[in-house]
XYZ file of C-alpha atoms in Angstrom:
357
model
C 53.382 32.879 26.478
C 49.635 32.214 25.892
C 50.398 30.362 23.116
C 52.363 27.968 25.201
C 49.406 27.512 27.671
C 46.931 26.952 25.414
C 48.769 24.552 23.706
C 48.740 21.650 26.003
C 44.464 22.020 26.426
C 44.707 22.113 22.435
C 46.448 18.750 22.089
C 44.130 17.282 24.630
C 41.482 18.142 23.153
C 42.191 17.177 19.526
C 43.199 13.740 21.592
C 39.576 13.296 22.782
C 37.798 14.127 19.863
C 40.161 11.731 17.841
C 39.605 8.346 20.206
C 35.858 9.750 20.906
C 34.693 10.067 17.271
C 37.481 7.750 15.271
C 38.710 5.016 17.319
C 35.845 4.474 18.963
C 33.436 3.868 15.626
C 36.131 1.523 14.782
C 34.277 -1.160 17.350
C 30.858 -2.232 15.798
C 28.641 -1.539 19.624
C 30.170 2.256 19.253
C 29.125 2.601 15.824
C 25.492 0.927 15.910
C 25.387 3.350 19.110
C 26.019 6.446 17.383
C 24.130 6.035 14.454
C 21.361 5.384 16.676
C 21.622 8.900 18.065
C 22.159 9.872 14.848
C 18.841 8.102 13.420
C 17.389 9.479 16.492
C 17.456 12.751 14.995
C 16.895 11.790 11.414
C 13.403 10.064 11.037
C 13.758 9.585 7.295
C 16.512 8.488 5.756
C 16.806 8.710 1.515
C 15.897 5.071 0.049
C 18.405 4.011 -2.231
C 16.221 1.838 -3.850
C 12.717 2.360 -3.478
C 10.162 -0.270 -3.980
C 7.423 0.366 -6.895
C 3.632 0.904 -5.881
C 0.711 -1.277 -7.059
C -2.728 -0.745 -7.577
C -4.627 -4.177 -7.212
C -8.041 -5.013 -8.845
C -9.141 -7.185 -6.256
C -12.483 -8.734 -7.074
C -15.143 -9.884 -4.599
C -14.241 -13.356 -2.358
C -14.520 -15.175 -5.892
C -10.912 -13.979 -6.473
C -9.396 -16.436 -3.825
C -9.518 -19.280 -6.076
C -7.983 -19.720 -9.300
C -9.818 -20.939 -11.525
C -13.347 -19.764 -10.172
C -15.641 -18.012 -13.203
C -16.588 -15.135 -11.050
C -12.511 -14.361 -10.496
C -10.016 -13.793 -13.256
C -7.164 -16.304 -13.267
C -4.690 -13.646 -15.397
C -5.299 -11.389 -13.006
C -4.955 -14.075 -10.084
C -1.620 -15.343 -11.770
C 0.063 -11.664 -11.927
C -0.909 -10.613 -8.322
C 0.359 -14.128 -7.420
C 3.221 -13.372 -9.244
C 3.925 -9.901 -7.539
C 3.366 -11.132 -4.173
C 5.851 -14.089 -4.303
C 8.578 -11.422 -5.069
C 7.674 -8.876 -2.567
C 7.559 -11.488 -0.267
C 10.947 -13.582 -0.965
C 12.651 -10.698 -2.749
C 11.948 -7.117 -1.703
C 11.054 -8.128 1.765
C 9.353 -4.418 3.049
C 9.098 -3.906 6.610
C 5.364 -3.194 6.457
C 3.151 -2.532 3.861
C 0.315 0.581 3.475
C -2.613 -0.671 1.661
C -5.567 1.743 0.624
C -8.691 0.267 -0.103
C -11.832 1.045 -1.840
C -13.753 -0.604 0.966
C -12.704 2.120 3.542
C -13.978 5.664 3.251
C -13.918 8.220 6.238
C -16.677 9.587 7.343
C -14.850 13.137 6.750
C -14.228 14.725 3.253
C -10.348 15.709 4.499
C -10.130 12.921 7.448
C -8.261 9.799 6.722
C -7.952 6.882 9.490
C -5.359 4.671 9.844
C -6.616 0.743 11.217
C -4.967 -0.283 14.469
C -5.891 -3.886 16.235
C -7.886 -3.589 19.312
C -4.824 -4.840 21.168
C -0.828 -3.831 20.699
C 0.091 -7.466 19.448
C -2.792 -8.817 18.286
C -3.362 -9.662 13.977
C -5.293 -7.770 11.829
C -8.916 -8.856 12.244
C -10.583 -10.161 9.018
C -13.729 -8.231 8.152
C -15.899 -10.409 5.570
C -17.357 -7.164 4.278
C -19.920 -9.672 1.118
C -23.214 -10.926 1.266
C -24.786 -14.318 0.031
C -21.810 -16.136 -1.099
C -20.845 -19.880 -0.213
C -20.396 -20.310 3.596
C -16.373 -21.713 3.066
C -15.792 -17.684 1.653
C -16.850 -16.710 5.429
C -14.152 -19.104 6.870
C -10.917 -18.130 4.574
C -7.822 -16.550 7.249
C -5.352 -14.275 5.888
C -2.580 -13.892 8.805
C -1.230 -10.405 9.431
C 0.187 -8.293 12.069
C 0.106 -4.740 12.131
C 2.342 -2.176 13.665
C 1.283 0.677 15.975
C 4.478 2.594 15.331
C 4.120 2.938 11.624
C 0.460 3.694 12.135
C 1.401 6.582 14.384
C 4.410 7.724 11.661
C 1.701 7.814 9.567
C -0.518 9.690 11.005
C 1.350 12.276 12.122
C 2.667 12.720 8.711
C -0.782 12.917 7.234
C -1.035 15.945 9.513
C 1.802 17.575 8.570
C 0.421 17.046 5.290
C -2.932 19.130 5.940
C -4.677 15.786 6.640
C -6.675 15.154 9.533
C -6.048 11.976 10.598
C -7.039 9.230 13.407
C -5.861 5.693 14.294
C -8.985 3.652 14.249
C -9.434 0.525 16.032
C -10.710 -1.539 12.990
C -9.685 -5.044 10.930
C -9.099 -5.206 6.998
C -11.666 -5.194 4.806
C -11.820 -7.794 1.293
C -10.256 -5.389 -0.563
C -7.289 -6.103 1.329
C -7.331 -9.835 2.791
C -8.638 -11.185 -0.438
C -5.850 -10.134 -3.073
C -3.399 -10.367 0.020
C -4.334 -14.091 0.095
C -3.811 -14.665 -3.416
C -0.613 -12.578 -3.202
C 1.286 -13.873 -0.159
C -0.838 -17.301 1.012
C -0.804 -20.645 -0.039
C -3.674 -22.438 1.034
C -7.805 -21.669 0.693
C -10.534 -23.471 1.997
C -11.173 -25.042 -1.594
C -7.387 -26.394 -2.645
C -6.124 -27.284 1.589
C -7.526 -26.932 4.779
C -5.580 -24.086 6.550
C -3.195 -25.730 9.247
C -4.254 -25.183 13.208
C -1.427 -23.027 13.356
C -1.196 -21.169 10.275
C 1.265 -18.779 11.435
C 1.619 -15.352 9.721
C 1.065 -15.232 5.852
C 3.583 -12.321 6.129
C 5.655 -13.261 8.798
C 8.414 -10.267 8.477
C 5.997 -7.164 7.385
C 3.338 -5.459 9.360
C 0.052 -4.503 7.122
C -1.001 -0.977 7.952
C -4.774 0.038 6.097
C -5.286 3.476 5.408
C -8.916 4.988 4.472
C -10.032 6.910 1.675
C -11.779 10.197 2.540
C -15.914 10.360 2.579
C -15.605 12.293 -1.019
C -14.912 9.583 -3.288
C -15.434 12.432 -6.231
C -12.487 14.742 -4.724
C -9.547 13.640 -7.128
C -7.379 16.216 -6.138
C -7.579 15.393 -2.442
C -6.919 11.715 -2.988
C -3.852 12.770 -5.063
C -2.479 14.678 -2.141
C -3.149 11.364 -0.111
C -1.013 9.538 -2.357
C 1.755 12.327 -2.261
C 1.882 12.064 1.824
C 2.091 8.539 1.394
C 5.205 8.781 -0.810
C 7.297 9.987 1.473
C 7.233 6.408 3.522
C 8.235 4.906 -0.237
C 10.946 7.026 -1.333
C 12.455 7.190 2.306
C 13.623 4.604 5.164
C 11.733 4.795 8.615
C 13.735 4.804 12.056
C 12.299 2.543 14.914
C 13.646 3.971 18.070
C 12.705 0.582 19.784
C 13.643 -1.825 17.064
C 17.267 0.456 16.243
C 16.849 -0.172 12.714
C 15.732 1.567 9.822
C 12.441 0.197 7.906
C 11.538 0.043 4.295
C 7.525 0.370 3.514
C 5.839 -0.389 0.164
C 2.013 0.854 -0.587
C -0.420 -1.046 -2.535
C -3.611 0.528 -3.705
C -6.642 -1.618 -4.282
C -10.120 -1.032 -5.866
C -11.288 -2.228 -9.700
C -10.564 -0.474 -13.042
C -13.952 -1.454 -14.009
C -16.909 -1.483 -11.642
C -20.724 -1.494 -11.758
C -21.852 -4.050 -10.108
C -25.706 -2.691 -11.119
C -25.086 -3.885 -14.735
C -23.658 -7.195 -13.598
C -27.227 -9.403 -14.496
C -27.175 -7.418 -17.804
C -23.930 -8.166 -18.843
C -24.994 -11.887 -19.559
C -26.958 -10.546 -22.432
C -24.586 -8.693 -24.082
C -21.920 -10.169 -26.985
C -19.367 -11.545 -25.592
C -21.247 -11.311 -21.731
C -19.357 -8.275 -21.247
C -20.774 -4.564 -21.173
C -20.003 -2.585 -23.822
C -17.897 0.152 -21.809
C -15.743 -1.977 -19.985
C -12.847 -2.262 -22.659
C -12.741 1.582 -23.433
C -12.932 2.537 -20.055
C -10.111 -0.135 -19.475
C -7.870 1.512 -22.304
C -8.636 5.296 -22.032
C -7.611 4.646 -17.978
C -4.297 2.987 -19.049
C -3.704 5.727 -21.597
C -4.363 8.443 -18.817
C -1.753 6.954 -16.573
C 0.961 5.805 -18.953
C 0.961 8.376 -21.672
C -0.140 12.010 -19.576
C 2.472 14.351 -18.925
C 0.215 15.946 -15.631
C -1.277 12.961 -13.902
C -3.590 14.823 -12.332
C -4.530 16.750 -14.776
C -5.313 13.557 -16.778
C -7.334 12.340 -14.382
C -9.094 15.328 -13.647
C -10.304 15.218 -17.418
C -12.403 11.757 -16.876
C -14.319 13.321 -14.784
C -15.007 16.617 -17.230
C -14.427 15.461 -20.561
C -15.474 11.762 -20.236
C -18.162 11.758 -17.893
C -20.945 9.098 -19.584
C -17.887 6.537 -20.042
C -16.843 7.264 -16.556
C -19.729 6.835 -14.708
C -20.826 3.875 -16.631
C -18.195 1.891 -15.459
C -18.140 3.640 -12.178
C -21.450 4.535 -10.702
C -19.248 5.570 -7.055
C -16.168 5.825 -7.471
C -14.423 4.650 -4.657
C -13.213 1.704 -6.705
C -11.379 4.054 -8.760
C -9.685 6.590 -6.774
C -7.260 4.125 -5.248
C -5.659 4.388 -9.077
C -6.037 8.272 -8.103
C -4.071 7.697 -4.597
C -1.367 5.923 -6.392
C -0.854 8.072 -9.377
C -0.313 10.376 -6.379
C 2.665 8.369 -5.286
C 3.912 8.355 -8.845
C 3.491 12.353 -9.234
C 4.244 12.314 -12.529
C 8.219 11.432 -11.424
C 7.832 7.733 -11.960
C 6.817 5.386 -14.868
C 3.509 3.606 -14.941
C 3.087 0.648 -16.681
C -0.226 -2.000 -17.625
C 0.891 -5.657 -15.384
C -2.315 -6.986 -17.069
C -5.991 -5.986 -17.809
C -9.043 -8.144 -19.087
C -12.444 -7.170 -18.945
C -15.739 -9.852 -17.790
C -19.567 -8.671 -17.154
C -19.113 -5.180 -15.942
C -15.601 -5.692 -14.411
C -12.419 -4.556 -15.488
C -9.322 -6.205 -13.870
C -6.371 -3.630 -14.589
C -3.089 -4.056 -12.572
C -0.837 -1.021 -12.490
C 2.845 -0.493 -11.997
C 3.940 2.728 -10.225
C 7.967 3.024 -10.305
C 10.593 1.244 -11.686
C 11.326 -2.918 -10.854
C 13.721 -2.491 -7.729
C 17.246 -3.945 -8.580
C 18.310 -6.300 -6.648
């Protein structure tokens, strides 16, 4: 008897769940709608196909221009080279970029750069002294994206991090090897048009600081470990309803002492005498260690005259730290290209596999 009352409610009910949930999804509004809700929920989604991360050597304003002696036009033709197929091939959402030029003023505080207004570009900050005026008028076109700032941050907290969004432009060690990467036009090959538009008109450029301690390895490998998780996963945008794919470029030098840069004229072959082994026993650490960290860790103890002779501060070097970070000793590092001038080493790193596409 209560079997044959209960039946009916039964029936309707597997009724409803079958057109709610199976019919409905059949109609592409219903099922964009409920994966919404569902995305809602789920702020990171696994990446298929994550994109590798870079670590720039970037140069000072010199590096705009090909074929300028103070640059390095192997180093200008591979970050041209990777830029042209981020840009017409991977296609991220936005892009994190650490710099060297960007350093906290806390030893476990990292700040994330936000525009002084929601929609306005990236500000340029011409952070060099006593070059050519034309360096002071290049553009690099960029916009920036509050939401992702805010991901990040909060994820940096989660992390351990403190963390702050900082009302702030992007520094040369971004707009310059952005330029070469993703422009086509300098003040020395074509005027820039009135209207440039956006070098990058499809993905937001989000800069992220170093911390004050620019000798704190281990904390700058934890960065880069945060920072993987908005590699190796997709992003929901509540207001956009899609999910977003992020890529992180580091960028400092492999070589740099700019103190030794009048001396280096003197020297065989103009360049100083640790630049090359630094340049190798830095590839070495991140292509052939089984612990990057560890690796890393034993510049700074077991190679310490080499080290800081081709890095009086190191801020120009723990980018490399930041991204071997991201790596974690899960991904393949390769050499893109290194060459060595004055006291300058220009190494370009590969962190990750080439994406298939």
């Amino acid at each position: 008897m209560k079997f044959a009352i209960l039946l009916p409610l039964v029936i309707s009910l597997a009724f409803y769940l079958y057109n709610r949930y199976f019919i409905t999804l059949d109609t592409p509004s219903d099922t964009s709608e409920n994966l919404s809700k569902m995305a809602s929920v789920a702020k990171f989604a696994k990446n298929a196909n994550p994109f590798p991360t870079y670590f720039f050597s970037h140069g000072g304003p010199t590096f705009i221009y090909e074929n300028d002696d103070f640059g390095n036009k192997g180093a200008w033709n591979t970050i041209k080279k990777l830029g042209t197929n981020i840009k017409k091939n991977l296609k991220p959402d936005y892009i994190i970029v650490v710099s060297a030029h960007w350093q906290s003023s806390g030893s476990n505080l990292i700040e994330i750069a936000i525009p002084k207004k929601r929609n306005q570009e990236n500000e340029l900050i011409y952070d060099f002294y006593g070059f050519p005026n034309h360096m002071y008028k290049e553009q690099f076109h960029s916009k920036n994206s509050y939401y992702v700032a805010e991901q990040i941050k909060q994820h940096l907290e989660e992390k351990g991090f403190n963390s702050t969004l900082t009302e702030r432009g992007v520094d040369h060690g971004v707009w310059v090897p952005f330029k070469v990467a993703f422009s086509d036009y300098n003040t020395l090959t074509k005027n820039p048009p009135e209207n440039p538009g956006l070098d990058l008109p499809d993905t937001a450029v989000i800069q992220v600081s170093l911390t004050s301690n620019d000798r704190d390895f281990v904390k700058h490998f934890k960065l880069g470990e945060a920072l993987s998780t908005f590699r190796e996963n997709l992003l929901w945008d509540e207001e956009k309803k899609k999910y977003l794919t992020g890529l992180v470029i580091c960028s400092g030098m492999s070589v740099h002492n700019l103190r030794d840069l009048g001396r280096s004229f003197s020297q065989p072959g103009g360049v100083m005498p640790y630049v090359k082994p630094f340049n190798k026993l830095l590839t070495d650490t991140l292509t052939k260690s089984d612990d990057l960290l560890d690796g890393l860790l034993k510049l700074q103890t077991n190679n310490k005259t080499l080290l800081y002779n081709a890095h009086p501060t190191l801020e120009h070097l723990v980018p490399v730290v930041v991204a071997s970070g991201i790596a974690n000793n899960k991904l393949p590092v390769k050499e893109l290209y290194n060459d060595q001038l004055a006291s300058l080493g220009w190494g370009v790193y590969q962190f990750g596999p080439d994406v298939k596409l």
